Coordinates of C-alpha atoms in Angstrom, one line a residue:
M1 CA -17.3 -9.7 -3.2
T2 CA -17.7 -5.9 -3.1
S3 CA -18.7 -3.7 -6.0
E4 CA -15.2 -2.1 -6.1
N5 CA -13.9 -5.5 -7.2
T6 CA -16.4 -6.0 -10.0
H7 CA -16.7 -2.8 -11.9
T8 CA -15.2 -2.2 -15.3
V9 CA -12.2 0.0 -15.4
A10 CA -10.8 2.0 -18.3
A11 CA -7.6 1.5 -20.2
A12 CA -4.6 3.4 -18.9
P13 CA -4.0 6.8 -20.5
E14 CA -0.6 7.5 -22.1
A15 CA 1.8 9.5 -20.1
D16 CA 5.1 11.2 -20.9
W17 CA 7.2 9.9 -18.0
D18 CA 10.3 11.8 -19.0
A19 CA 8.3 15.0 -18.7
L20 CA 6.8 13.9 -15.4
A21 CA 10.1 12.8 -13.9
A22 CA 11.2 16.1 -12.4
A23 CA 8.1 16.4 -10.3
F24 CA 7.4 12.7 -9.7
D25 CA 8.8 12.7 -6.2
D26 CA 6.6 15.5 -5.1
E27 CA 3.8 13.0 -4.5
P28 CA 4.1 11.8 -0.9
D29 CA 4.0 8.1 -1.9
H30 CA 6.4 8.6 -4.8
G31 CA 9.3 10.5 -3.2
L32 CA 8.7 9.2 0.4
R33 CA 10.2 12.4 1.7
D34 CA 7.9 12.6 4.7
P35 CA 9.5 10.4 7.4
E36 CA 6.2 9.0 8.4
V37 CA 5.2 8.0 4.9
R38 CA 8.7 6.6 4.3
A39 CA 8.5 4.5 7.5
A40 CA 5.0 3.2 6.6
W41 CA 6.3 1.9 3.2
A42 CA 9.4 0.5 4.9
D43 CA 7.3 -1.4 7.4
R44 CA 5.1 -2.9 4.7
L45 CA 8.0 -3.8 2.5
R46 CA 9.7 -5.6 5.3
T47 CA 6.7 -7.9 5.6
W48 CA 6.4 -8.5 1.9
L49 CA 10.1 -9.2 1.1
P50 CA 12.1 -12.2 2.3
G51 CA 13.7 -12.0 5.7
H52 CA 17.1 -12.8 4.3
P53 CA 19.1 -10.9 1.6
A54 CA 17.4 -11.5 -1.7
D55 CA 17.7 -10.5 -5.3
V56 CA 14.8 -8.1 -6.0
L57 CA 13.7 -6.9 -9.4
D58 CA 11.8 -3.6 -9.2
L59 CA 9.9 -3.2 -12.5
G60 CA 8.7 0.3 -13.4
C61 CA 11.0 1.5 -10.6
G62 CA 10.4 5.2 -11.3
T63 CA 12.8 7.3 -9.3
G64 CA 13.8 4.3 -7.2
S65 CA 12.1 5.0 -3.9
L66 CA 11.0 1.5 -3.2
S67 CA 14.3 0.1 -4.6
L68 CA 16.2 2.3 -2.0
L69 CA 14.0 0.9 0.8
A70 CA 14.7 -2.6 -0.3
V71 CA 18.5 -2.0 -0.4
E72 CA 18.4 -0.5 3.0
Q73 CA 16.7 -3.7 4.3
G74 CA 19.7 -5.7 3.0
H75 CA 18.5 -6.8 -0.5
R76 CA 20.2 -6.5 -3.8
V77 CA 18.1 -4.6 -6.3
T78 CA 17.8 -4.4 -10.1
G79 CA 15.5 -1.6 -11.1
V80 CA 14.0 -1.2 -14.6
D81 CA 12.2 1.8 -16.0
R82 CA 11.5 2.7 -19.6
S83 CA 11.9 6.4 -19.0
P84 CA 15.5 7.5 -19.2
A85 CA 14.8 10.5 -17.0
M86 CA 13.2 8.3 -14.3
A87 CA 16.1 5.8 -14.5
E88 CA 18.6 8.7 -14.2
R89 CA 17.0 9.9 -11.0
A90 CA 16.9 6.3 -9.6
R91 CA 20.6 5.9 -10.3
A92 CA 21.4 9.1 -8.4
K93 CA 19.2 8.0 -5.5
L94 CA 20.9 4.6 -5.3
A95 CA 24.4 5.7 -6.0
G96 CA 26.9 3.6 -4.0
R97 CA 24.4 1.0 -3.1
P98 CA 24.1 -2.7 -4.2
A99 CA 21.7 -1.8 -7.0
T100 CA 21.6 -1.7 -10.8
I101 CA 19.2 0.6 -12.7
L102 CA 18.4 -0.3 -16.3
C103 CA 16.5 1.6 -18.9
G104 CA 14.0 -0.8 -20.5
D105 CA 10.4 -2.0 -20.8
A106 CA 8.9 -3.6 -17.8
V107 CA 7.0 -5.9 -20.0
A108 CA 10.2 -7.5 -21.4
P109 CA 13.0 -6.2 -19.2
P110 CA 16.6 -6.4 -20.6
L111 CA 17.9 -9.0 -18.1
G112 CA 19.2 -11.9 -20.2
E113 CA 19.0 -15.2 -18.3
R114 CA 19.0 -13.6 -14.8
R115 CA 16.5 -14.8 -12.2
F116 CA 15.3 -13.2 -9.1
D117 CA 13.8 -14.0 -5.7
V118 CA 11.2 -11.2 -5.9
V119 CA 9.4 -9.3 -8.7
L120 CA 8.3 -6.1 -7.1
V121 CA 5.9 -3.9 -9.1
R122 CA 4.0 -0.9 -7.9
H123 CA 1.3 0.8 -10.0
V124 CA 2.5 -0.6 -13.3
L125 CA 0.5 -3.8 -14.2
W126 CA -2.8 -1.9 -14.4
A127 CA -1.4 0.2 -17.2
L128 CA -0.3 -2.7 -19.4
P129 CA -2.6 -4.0 -22.2
D130 CA -2.1 -7.7 -21.5
P131 CA -1.6 -8.2 -17.7
A132 CA -2.2 -12.0 -18.0
G133 CA 0.6 -12.4 -20.6
V134 CA 2.9 -10.0 -18.6
L135 CA 2.5 -12.0 -15.4
R136 CA 3.3 -15.2 -17.2
H137 CA 6.5 -13.7 -18.5
W138 CA 7.4 -12.2 -15.1
R139 CA 6.8 -15.7 -13.6
E140 CA 9.8 -16.9 -15.7
L141 CA 12.0 -14.3 -14.1
L142 CA 11.5 -15.8 -10.7
R143 CA 13.5 -18.6 -9.1
P144 CA 11.7 -21.5 -7.6
G145 CA 10.1 -20.4 -4.4
G146 CA 10.3 -16.7 -5.4
R147 CA 7.4 -14.3 -5.1
F148 CA 5.5 -11.5 -6.7
V149 CA 4.9 -8.4 -4.7
L150 CA 2.4 -6.3 -6.6
V151 CA 0.9 -3.0 -5.4
E152 CA -2.1 -2.0 -7.4
G153 CA -5.5 -0.5 -7.2
V154 CA -8.4 1.3 -8.9
W155 CA -8.5 5.0 -9.0
G156 CA -10.8 7.8 -10.1
T157 CA -14.5 8.5 -10.8
P158 CA -16.7 8.5 -12.8
G159 CA -14.3 6.6 -15.2
P160 CA -12.0 4.6 -12.9
V161 CA -8.7 3.2 -14.0
G162 CA -6.8 0.3 -12.5
I163 CA -7.0 -3.4 -11.9
P164 CA -9.4 -4.7 -9.1
A165 CA -7.9 -7.1 -6.6
A166 CA -10.3 -9.9 -7.5
R167 CA -9.1 -9.8 -11.1
L168 CA -5.4 -9.8 -10.2
T169 CA -5.7 -12.6 -7.8
A170 CA -7.6 -14.7 -10.4
L171 CA -4.7 -14.0 -12.9
L172 CA -2.1 -15.1 -10.3
E173 CA -3.8 -18.3 -9.1
P174 CA -2.6 -20.5 -12.0
L175 CA 1.0 -19.1 -11.6
S176 CA 1.5 -19.4 -7.9
R177 CA 1.2 -21.7 -4.9
G178 CA -0.3 -19.1 -2.6
V179 CA -1.8 -15.6 -3.0
R180 CA -2.3 -13.1 -0.1
V181 CA -4.1 -9.8 -0.5
E182 CA -3.4 -6.9 1.9
R183 CA -5.7 -3.9 1.8
L184 CA -3.9 -0.6 1.8
S185 CA -6.7 1.9 1.4
D186 CA -7.1 2.3 5.2
D187 CA -3.5 3.3 5.9
S188 CA -3.4 7.0 5.2
L189 CA 0.3 7.1 6.1
L190 CA 1.2 5.2 2.9
W191 CA -0.4 7.9 0.7
G192 CA 0.2 11.0 2.8
K193 CA -3.6 11.5 2.9
D194 CA -6.9 9.7 3.4
V195 CA -8.1 7.7 0.4
D196 CA -11.4 6.1 -0.3
D197 CA -10.6 4.1 -3.5
E198 CA -9.3 0.5 -3.8
R199 CA -5.6 0.1 -3.0
Y200 CA -4.0 -3.1 -2.1
A201 CA -0.9 -5.3 -2.3
V202 CA -0.7 -8.9 -3.4
V203 CA 2.1 -11.3 -2.4
A204 CA 2.1 -14.5 -4.4
T205 CA 4.6 -17.3 -3.9
V206 CA 5.5 -19.4 -7.0

């Protein structure tokens, strides 16, 4: 086990996501405006999501960039974001597509009794105060045989924030039948730049 998986990370800082929404897509891995960055995420997503049309729940969907990729790959998407400004941009991005964007908390999304084949979450779990409890709740949103697709990492020095892969896989083990970790730090196309911190995806089948 490497040191990057064992260090202590700080709690997430508060952010005003409504205020950040207008410029959110300016980051290469947020807006996916660069064709190469977009293609890199599309290629990864294709290997993480089912090979047949599925119901995907994108929690903390932001402006809907990953939701759009999933829809383009034939899936039906429900996106949830607590920021009205983010949700508005996601609705515009996905207009006319088989997608529904809701404004609500990713911790307890406003879904009623609906169940999904995939819970897709990118860079959200690390910012929540009780990731173990949140994962247990999200597990109840999945149909039998469904899967988590969680993109997370640890960023920043000297006070890093995030959730190490080793911790996340340990939290998922009692909730799933199989956990696969895919390192993403080495693929600069995903981020539009070279990165040297811990970035990864976990795919866990329940």
